[in-house]
Coordinates of C-alpha atoms in Angstrom, one line a residue:
M430 CA 11.6 104.9 -6.3
N431 CA 12.5 105.7 -2.8
A432 CA 15.0 103.7 -1.0
G433 CA 12.6 103.1 1.9
S434 CA 10.0 101.6 -0.3
R435 CA 12.3 99.0 -1.7
R436 CA 11.8 95.4 -0.6
P437 CA 14.6 93.2 0.5
H438 CA 16.3 91.5 -2.4
R439 CA 16.0 87.6 -2.3
R440 CA 17.7 85.1 -4.5
P441 CA 15.3 83.5 -7.0
G442 CA 15.8 80.0 -5.6
A443 CA 15.6 80.8 -1.9
P444 CA 13.1 78.9 0.2
G445 CA 9.8 80.5 0.6
T446 CA 10.2 82.7 -2.5
G447 CA 8.3 82.5 -5.8
R448 CA 9.0 83.9 -9.2
G449 CA 10.8 87.2 -9.0
G450 CA 11.8 86.5 -5.5
R451 CA 8.4 86.8 -4.0
R452 CA 7.4 84.6 -1.0
T453 CA 4.5 82.3 -1.9
R454 CA 2.2 80.6 0.5
Y455 CA -0.7 78.3 -0.6
V456 CA -3.4 77.8 2.1
V457 CA -6.2 75.3 2.0
G458 CA -8.6 76.3 4.6
N459 CA -6.5 77.1 7.5
R460 CA -3.7 74.5 6.8
S461 CA -0.6 74.8 4.7
S462 CA 0.1 72.5 1.8
R463 CA 2.8 70.7 3.7
G464 CA 0.4 69.8 6.5
V465 CA -2.3 68.6 4.1
W466 CA 0.1 66.3 2.3
T467 CA 1.3 64.9 5.7
V468 CA -2.2 64.1 6.9
T469 CA -3.2 62.6 3.5
R470 CA -0.1 60.3 3.5
A471 CA -0.8 59.2 7.1
R472 CA -4.5 58.3 6.4
T473 CA -3.6 56.5 3.1
A474 CA -0.9 54.4 4.9
G475 CA -3.4 53.4 7.6
A476 CA -6.0 52.4 5.0
Y477 CA -3.4 50.4 3.0
G478 CA -2.2 48.7 6.2
R479 CA -5.7 47.6 7.0
H480 CA -7.0 46.5 3.6
G481 CA -3.9 46.2 1.4
T482 CA -3.6 47.7 -2.0
R483 CA -5.2 46.3 -5.1
D484 CA -1.8 45.4 -6.5
D485 CA -1.0 43.4 -3.3
R486 CA -4.3 41.5 -3.6
D487 CA -3.6 40.8 -7.3
A488 CA -0.1 39.6 -6.3
L489 CA -1.6 37.2 -3.7
V490 CA -3.9 35.8 -6.4
R491 CA -1.1 35.4 -8.8
H492 CA 1.0 33.6 -6.1
G493 CA -1.8 31.2 -5.4
L494 CA -2.2 30.4 -9.1
R495 CA 1.5 29.9 -9.4
V496 CA 1.6 27.5 -6.5
A497 CA -1.5 25.6 -7.9
A498 CA 0.1 25.4 -11.4
A499 CA 3.4 24.2 -9.9
Y500 CA 1.6 21.4 -8.0
A501 CA -0.6 20.6 -11.1
W502 CA 2.2 19.9 -13.5
R503 CA 4.2 18.0 -10.9
L504 CA 1.2 15.8 -10.2
L505 CA 0.8 15.3 -13.9
V506 CA 4.4 14.2 -14.2
V507 CA 4.0 11.8 -11.3
G508 CA 0.8 10.4 -12.8
V509 CA 2.4 9.8 -16.1
V510 CA 5.4 8.1 -14.5
A511 CA 3.1 5.9 -12.3
Y512 CA 1.0 5.0 -15.4
A513 CA 4.2 4.1 -17.3
V514 CA 5.4 1.9 -14.4
F515 CA 2.1 0.1 -14.1
A516 CA 2.0 -0.4 -17.9
L517 CA 5.5 -1.8 -17.8
L518 CA 4.6 -4.1 -14.9
G519 CA 1.6 -5.3 -16.9
R520 CA 3.8 -6.3 -19.8
L521 CA 6.3 -7.9 -17.4
Q522 CA 3.7 -9.4 -15.0
L523 CA 5.4 -12.7 -14.7
V524 CA 8.7 -11.1 -13.7
A525 CA 7.0 -8.7 -11.3
V526 CA 5.1 -11.5 -9.6
A527 CA 8.2 -13.6 -9.4
L528 CA 10.1 -10.8 -7.7
F529 CA 7.2 -10.2 -5.3
L530 CA 7.2 -13.9 -4.3
A531 CA 10.9 -13.8 -4.0
L532 CA 10.6 -11.0 -1.5
V533 CA 7.9 -12.9 0.4
V534 CA 10.0 -16.0 0.6
T535 CA 13.0 -13.9 1.8
A536 CA 11.0 -12.2 4.5
V537 CA 9.7 -15.6 5.8
L538 CA 12.9 -17.7 5.5
R539 CA 15.5 -15.1 6.3
P540 CA 15.2 -15.5 10.2
L541 CA 15.4 -19.3 9.8
A542 CA 18.5 -19.0 7.6
D543 CA 20.1 -16.7 10.1
L544 CA 19.4 -19.1 12.9
L545 CA 20.8 -22.1 11.0
A546 CA 23.9 -20.0 9.9
R547 CA 25.1 -20.0 13.5
R548 CA 25.8 -23.8 13.3
M549 CA 26.7 -24.3 9.6
P550 CA 28.0 -22.3 6.6
R551 CA 25.5 -19.7 5.4
T552 CA 25.1 -21.1 1.9
V553 CA 24.2 -24.5 3.4
A554 CA 21.8 -22.9 5.8
V555 CA 20.0 -21.0 3.0
I556 CA 19.7 -24.2 0.9
V557 CA 18.5 -26.2 3.8
S558 CA 15.8 -23.6 4.7
I559 CA 14.5 -23.4 1.1
L560 CA 14.5 -27.1 0.5
G561 CA 12.8 -27.8 3.8
S562 CA 10.1 -25.3 3.0
I563 CA 9.5 -26.8 -0.4
L564 CA 9.2 -30.3 1.1
L565 CA 6.8 -29.0 3.7
V566 CA 4.6 -27.4 1.0
L567 CA 4.7 -30.4 -1.2
G568 CA 3.8 -32.7 1.7
V569 CA 0.7 -30.6 2.5
M570 CA -0.4 -30.6 -1.1
A571 CA 0.1 -34.3 -1.4
L572 CA -2.0 -34.8 1.8
V573 CA -4.8 -32.6 0.5
G574 CA -4.8 -34.5 -2.8
R575 CA -5.0 -37.8 -1.0
V576 CA -7.9 -36.7 1.1
V577 CA -9.8 -35.4 -2.0
A578 CA -9.1 -38.7 -3.9
G579 CA -10.2 -40.8 -0.9
E580 CA -13.5 -38.9 -0.4
S581 CA -14.3 -38.3 -4.1
G582 CA -16.7 -41.3 -4.4
K583 CA -18.5 -40.7 -1.1
L584 CA -18.6 -37.0 -1.8
G585 CA -20.4 -37.5 -5.1
H586 CA -23.2 -39.4 -3.5
E587 CA -23.4 -36.8 -0.7
F588 CA -23.6 -34.0 -3.2
A589 CA -26.4 -35.7 -5.1
G590 CA -28.4 -36.3 -2.0
G591 CA -27.6 -32.8 -0.8
L592 CA -29.0 -31.3 -4.0
G593 CA -32.1 -33.3 -3.6
R594 CA -32.5 -32.0 0.0
I595 CA -31.9 -28.4 -1.2
E596 CA -34.7 -28.8 -3.8
R597 CA -37.1 -30.1 -1.2
W598 CA -36.1 -27.4 1.2
L599 CA -36.8 -24.7 -1.5
E600 CA -40.1 -26.3 -2.4
G601 CA -41.3 -26.3 1.2
S602 CA -41.9 -23.5 3.6
P603 CA -41.1 -20.5 3.6
F604 CA -39.9 -20.4 -0.1
H605 CA -42.6 -22.5 -1.8
V606 CA -40.7 -22.7 -5.1
S607 CA -42.6 -24.9 -7.5
H608 CA -41.1 -28.1 -8.9
A609 CA -41.5 -26.9 -12.5
V610 CA -39.3 -23.9 -11.8
M611 CA -36.6 -26.2 -10.3
S612 CA -36.8 -28.5 -13.3
N613 CA -36.6 -25.6 -15.7
L614 CA -33.6 -24.3 -13.9
Q615 CA -31.8 -27.6 -14.1
G616 CA -32.6 -27.8 -17.8
K617 CA -31.2 -24.3 -18.4
V618 CA -28.0 -25.2 -16.6
A619 CA -27.5 -28.4 -18.6
T620 CA -28.3 -26.5 -21.9
F621 CA -25.8 -23.8 -21.0
V622 CA -23.1 -26.4 -20.3
S623 CA -23.7 -28.2 -23.6
E624 CA -23.8 -25.1 -25.7
H625 CA -20.7 -23.6 -24.2
R626 CA -18.6 -26.8 -24.0
S627 CA -16.0 -25.5 -26.4
V628 CA -15.7 -22.3 -24.4
L629 CA -15.3 -24.2 -21.2
I630 CA -12.7 -26.5 -22.8
S631 CA -10.7 -23.5 -24.1
S632 CA -10.9 -21.9 -20.6
A633 CA -9.6 -25.1 -19.1
L634 CA -6.7 -25.1 -21.6
S635 CA -5.9 -21.4 -20.9
G636 CA -6.0 -22.3 -17.2
A637 CA -3.4 -25.0 -17.9
G638 CA -1.3 -22.4 -19.7
R639 CA -1.6 -20.2 -16.6
A640 CA -0.5 -23.1 -14.5
V641 CA 2.7 -23.4 -16.6
E642 CA 3.3 -19.7 -16.2
F643 CA 2.8 -20.0 -12.4
V644 CA 5.3 -22.8 -12.2
T645 CA 7.8 -20.8 -14.2
G646 CA 7.3 -17.8 -12.0
L647 CA 7.6 -19.9 -8.9
V648 CA 10.9 -21.3 -10.1
L649 CA 12.2 -17.8 -10.8
A650 CA 11.1 -16.6 -7.4
L651 CA 12.9 -19.4 -5.6
F652 CA 16.0 -18.7 -7.7
C653 CA 16.0 -15.0 -6.8
S654 CA 15.2 -15.7 -3.1
L655 CA 18.2 -17.9 -2.9
F656 CA 20.5 -15.0 -3.6
F657 CA 18.4 -12.5 -1.7
I658 CA 18.6 -14.6 1.5
R659 CA 22.3 -15.4 0.9
S660 CA 23.6 -11.9 0.1
G661 CA 20.8 -9.4 -0.1
D662 CA 23.0 -6.8 1.8
R663 CA 25.5 -6.9 -1.1
F664 CA 22.8 -6.1 -3.6
W665 CA 21.7 -3.2 -1.5
R666 CA 25.2 -1.8 -1.1
W667 CA 25.8 -2.1 -4.9
F668 CA 22.5 -0.2 -5.5
Q669 CA 23.5 2.5 -3.0
E670 CA 26.8 3.0 -4.8
L671 CA 24.9 3.8 -8.0
M672 CA 23.2 6.8 -6.2
P673 CA 24.8 10.2 -5.8
E674 CA 26.5 10.6 -2.4
S675 CA 23.9 13.2 -1.3
A676 CA 21.0 10.8 -2.1
R677 CA 22.5 7.7 -0.4
D678 CA 21.2 8.6 3.1
P679 CA 17.6 9.2 2.1
W680 CA 17.6 6.1 0.0
D681 CA 19.0 4.0 2.8
R682 CA 16.5 5.3 5.3
G683 CA 13.6 4.7 2.9
G684 CA 14.9 1.3 2.0
R685 CA 15.2 0.2 5.6
A686 CA 11.7 1.5 6.4
A687 CA 10.3 -0.3 3.3
W688 CA 11.9 -3.6 4.1
R689 CA 10.9 -3.4 7.8
T690 CA 7.3 -2.8 6.9
F691 CA 7.1 -5.4 4.2
A692 CA 8.8 -8.1 6.3
G693 CA 6.6 -7.3 9.3
Y694 CA 3.4 -7.4 7.1
T695 CA 4.4 -10.7 5.4
R696 CA 5.2 -12.5 8.7
G697 CA 2.1 -11.0 10.4
I698 CA -0.3 -11.9 7.6
I699 CA 1.0 -15.5 7.6
I700 CA 0.3 -15.7 11.3
V701 CA -3.2 -14.3 10.8
A702 CA -3.9 -16.7 7.9
A703 CA -2.7 -19.7 9.9
T704 CA -4.8 -18.8 12.9
N705 CA -7.9 -18.4 10.7
A706 CA -7.3 -21.7 9.0
I707 CA -6.8 -23.6 12.2
L708 CA -10.0 -22.2 13.7
V709 CA -12.0 -22.9 10.5
G710 CA -10.5 -26.4 10.2
I711 CA -11.4 -27.3 13.8
A712 CA -15.0 -26.0 13.3
L713 CA -15.5 -27.9 10.0
F714 CA -14.1 -31.1 11.5
L715 CA -16.4 -30.9 14.5
L716 CA -19.4 -30.2 12.3
G717 CA -18.6 -33.2 10.1
V718 CA -18.3 -31.2 6.9
P719 CA -16.5 -33.2 4.1
L720 CA -13.3 -31.9 2.5
A721 CA -12.4 -30.1 5.8
L722 CA -8.7 -30.2 5.0
P723 CA -8.9 -28.7 1.5
L724 CA -11.3 -26.0 2.8
T725 CA -8.9 -25.2 5.6
L726 CA -6.1 -24.8 3.0
L727 CA -8.4 -22.6 0.9
E728 CA -9.0 -20.4 4.0
F729 CA -5.3 -20.1 4.6
F730 CA -4.5 -18.8 1.1
A731 CA -7.7 -16.7 0.9
A732 CA -6.7 -14.8 4.1
F733 CA -3.8 -13.1 2.3
I734 CA -6.5 -10.9 0.7
P735 CA -7.6 -8.7 3.7
L736 CA -11.3 -8.2 4.4
V737 CA -12.4 -10.1 1.4
G738 CA -10.6 -13.5 1.1
S739 CA -11.7 -15.1 4.3
P740 CA -15.5 -14.5 3.7
V741 CA -15.2 -15.9 0.2
A742 CA -13.5 -19.1 1.4
L743 CA -16.1 -19.5 4.1
A744 CA -18.8 -19.0 1.5
V745 CA -17.5 -21.9 -0.4
A746 CA -17.4 -24.0 2.8
T747 CA -21.0 -22.9 3.4
V748 CA -22.1 -24.2 0.0
V749 CA -20.3 -27.5 0.6
A750 CA -22.0 -27.8 4.1
L751 CA -25.4 -27.0 2.6
A752 CA -25.0 -29.7 -0.1
T753 CA -23.8 -32.4 2.3
R754 CA -25.0 -31.6 5.8
G755 CA -28.2 -29.5 5.3
P756 CA -29.2 -26.0 6.1
V757 CA -28.6 -26.1 9.8
V758 CA -24.9 -26.9 9.5
A759 CA -24.7 -24.4 6.6
L760 CA -26.1 -21.7 8.9
I761 CA -23.5 -22.5 11.5
V762 CA -20.7 -22.3 9.0
L763 CA -22.2 -19.0 7.7
A764 CA -22.1 -17.7 11.3
L765 CA -18.3 -18.5 11.3
I766 CA -17.9 -15.7 8.7
V767 CA -19.1 -13.1 11.2
V768 CA -17.0 -14.7 14.1
I769 CA -13.8 -15.0 12.0
G770 CA -14.3 -11.5 10.6
Q771 CA -14.7 -9.9 14.1
L772 CA -11.7 -11.9 15.4
E773 CA -9.5 -11.0 12.5
G774 CA -10.5 -7.3 12.5
H775 CA -10.5 -6.6 16.3
V776 CA -8.0 -9.1 17.7
L777 CA -5.5 -10.5 15.2
H778 CA -4.8 -7.5 13.0
P779 CA -4.3 -5.1 15.9
L780 CA -2.3 -7.6 17.9
V781 CA 0.0 -8.9 15.1
L782 CA 0.1 -6.2 12.4
S783 CA -0.3 -3.0 14.3
W784 CA 3.5 -2.4 14.7
A785 CA 4.2 -3.0 11.0
V786 CA 1.1 -1.6 9.2
R787 CA -1.0 1.3 10.5
L788 CA -3.6 1.8 7.8
H789 CA -7.3 2.6 8.3
P790 CA -9.7 -0.1 7.3
V791 CA -11.2 2.2 4.7
V792 CA -7.8 2.6 3.1
V793 CA -7.3 -1.2 3.2
A794 CA -10.7 -1.8 1.5
L795 CA -10.1 0.8 -1.2
S796 CA -6.6 -0.6 -1.8
V797 CA -7.9 -4.2 -2.2
I798 CA -10.7 -3.1 -4.6
A799 CA -8.4 -0.9 -6.7
G800 CA -5.8 -3.7 -6.9
S801 CA -8.4 -6.2 -7.9
I802 CA -9.7 -3.9 -10.7
L803 CA -6.2 -3.2 -12.0
A804 CA -4.7 -6.7 -11.8
G805 CA -7.3 -9.2 -10.6
V806 CA -6.4 -11.5 -7.7
T807 CA -2.7 -10.6 -8.0
G808 CA -3.5 -7.0 -7.5
A809 CA -5.8 -7.7 -4.6
V810 CA -2.9 -9.6 -2.9
V811 CA -0.2 -7.0 -3.4
A812 CA -2.2 -3.9 -3.0
V813 CA -2.1 -3.6 0.8
P814 CA 1.6 -4.3 1.2
M815 CA 2.4 -1.9 -1.5
V816 CA 0.4 0.9 0.1
S817 CA 1.8 0.1 3.5
V818 CA 5.4 0.2 2.2
A819 CA 4.8 3.5 0.4
W820 CA 3.3 5.1 3.5
S821 CA 6.1 3.9 5.7
V822 CA 8.7 5.3 3.2
I823 CA 6.9 8.7 3.1
T824 CA 6.7 8.8 6.9
E825 CA 10.4 8.0 7.3
L826 CA 11.5 10.6 4.7
R827 CA 9.4 13.3 6.3
A828 CA 10.9 12.7 9.7
R829 CA 14.2 14.2 10.7
P830 CA 17.1 11.8 10.6
E831 CA 18.5 10.8 14.0
P832 CA 21.8 12.5 14.9
E833 CA 24.9 10.4 14.4
P834 CA 26.2 8.9 17.6
A835 CA 29.7 9.9 18.6
G836 CA 32.5 7.7 17.4
R837 CA 30.3 6.1 14.7
S838 CA 32.1 5.9 11.3
P839 CA 30.4 7.7 8.4
D840 CA 29.9 4.6 6.4
H841 CA 28.3 2.6 9.1
R842 CA 25.1 2.4 7.1
S843 CA 26.8 0.3 4.5
A844 CA 28.0 -2.3 7.0
P845 CA 27.0 -5.9 6.3
A846 CA 23.7 -7.0 7.7
E847 CA 25.3 -9.9 9.6
R848 CA 27.2 -7.4 11.8
R849 CA 24.1 -5.6 13.0
S850 CA 20.6 -6.6 13.8
G851 CA 17.2 -5.0 13.3
P852 CA 14.7 -4.2 16.0
T853 CA 13.3 -7.7 15.9
G854 CA 16.6 -9.5 16.2
D855 CA 16.6 -10.3 12.4
A856 CA 19.7 -9.4 10.6
G857 CA 17.7 -8.2 7.6
A858 CA 14.6 -6.9 9.3
G859 CA 16.0 -3.4 10.0
T860 CA 18.5 -3.0 7.2
G861 CA 16.1 -1.9 4.4
K862 CA 17.2 -4.7 2.1
P863 CA 16.4 -8.4 1.6

């Protein structure tokens, strides 16, 4: 082989050489392999950037499922805990009701005790405020009993005559109910009473047992409220010391928000109930309806059940007015249901309770119905304040805490309630404790 025909020697691994040192070049169309792969990678990256890969979409689905599953089991745990709490409260209903009444008494009488404590020792001020309230309630109950006893004889004749007027009214225009139907109805009522006399007697005896439980719970509530009014701040500091140090600040903020809402709701609903009772009492007195004072007291206590209690009490007053004063007066009393409802919903609640409770009327109605289903009348009474307290605590904990003022000691939150006042001037209103 001639020297001129020899090809230059190349190392086997040199770039651009194939096996045996030969240069290789793969061409697709008019582009080299390197250019093809570059274009392909660019186009693929653009497509992935626009639509995402299938693995990415699967990862998104898996992330959503993980989040849903995490919320699901946490909600299940919360539901089990809530059910256990309600079951425990159902077994200890007397204690739970007594504590609720103690908090109500504390919210009402704490400002009075703080005011009296400026002129006398605090223990004496607490005892005077509680005893004065008990005497006031007993005096009102004695007055109502005296009125009922004094009008009982006259009221029996008026009811008998009123029932006769109602029968004649139903037999006339526009109802035209036959006399035989009315007599048959009276006979069925008398038969029912005679056949179920034992059941009625047992119900009355169980009601007497309930009355004993009520008195026991009331005594326990007064006993607890005595200590809550006297040294509720000490109870709260003791409870905070049981918490971990990192959890004391959230618990303190939530407790202060809860007590501020509960105290504001309690005082506000008492003002609303008293206003409704005064208006109903004046109207019944002017219309000459008997038992005006007992019906006024019934309206006062019924107003503690929002949206439902006041119409029920006025319905009882309407029946009494129909039996004693005729259909015209009964229609006037029935019109009071609409007037009092509008006044309560559009004037009193926004004016008195708007700063303490900010719940939609639908939420209030659902809370009252759910509470009545779960625990009867007691549940209907405590439903709205419980929901209001829970919402205020959630709102407070979701908000950022206020920055600490300069020069304030770190343990200023645990200072006694007597050395700082809440936003309403009440030493316990803004402290988150009784």
